[in-house]
Phi, psi and omega in degrees: 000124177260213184247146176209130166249112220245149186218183190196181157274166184213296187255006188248344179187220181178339185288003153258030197268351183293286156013298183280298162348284156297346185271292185292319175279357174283316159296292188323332158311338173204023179208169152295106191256121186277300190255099191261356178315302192308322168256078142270116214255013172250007186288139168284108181233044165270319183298124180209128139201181201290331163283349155271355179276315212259338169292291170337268175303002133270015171249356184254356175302281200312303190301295173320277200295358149325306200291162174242009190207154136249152158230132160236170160237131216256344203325291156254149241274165186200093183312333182254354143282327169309330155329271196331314190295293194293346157285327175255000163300349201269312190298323202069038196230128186299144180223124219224124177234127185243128168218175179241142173263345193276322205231021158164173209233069202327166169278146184309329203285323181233028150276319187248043145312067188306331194293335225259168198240098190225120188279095178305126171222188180242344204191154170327285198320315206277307177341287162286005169274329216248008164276336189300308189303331167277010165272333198275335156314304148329000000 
């Protein structure tokens, strides 16, 4: 079983928390999800200040060196995932990013990323055959 810290967008959107959802409760069958938060499709990202931003990022520093893995799905762009990708390649922990290319024009920075490991999909169904195959991998 692995530790798995799964990330999404929050503040960059929302419209993928269903998405994000099934994705973690899909993992959770046989792994460990440290941020099971992230599809919670009801999270508030209205509420910001500075103590809860500075709380928000030592709990989530603190969650990354936990994981033995990252998965995001990346569809839509996010600043504090792209964080999230580049602490742990820094880190040296495989990091597996699932995007819809239909439905966004991923950045050069982590398409021509030889490190980071990425799953083109079109549709749900395609989603979950190539997340089963990086599970199965584990």
């Amino acid at each position: 079983m692995k530790t798995i810290y799964f990330c999404g967008s929050i503040r960059g959107g929302r419209e993928n928390a269903t998405t994000y959802q099934k994705m973690i409760h899909h993992i959770q069958q046989n792994h460990n999800v440290l941020t099971e938060h992230i599809g919670n499709t009801n999270l508030n990202t209205n509420e910001q200040t500075y103590d809860k931003d500075k709380h928000i990022y030592t709990t989530d520093i603190n969650l990354l060196n936990q994981a033995d893995l990252l998965i995001a799905e990346c569809t839509i762009p996010s600043l504090g995932v792209g964080y999230e990708l580049c602490y742990l390649e820094q880190k040296g922990k495989p990091v597996h990013i699932f995007y819809n290319p239909t439905k966004c024009n991923l950045s050069a920075m982590i398409k021509g990323n030889n490190y980071f490991h990425l799953y083109p999909y079109t549709n749900e169904e395609e989603l979950f055959t190539l997340l089963d195959e990086l599970l199965k991998t584990l």
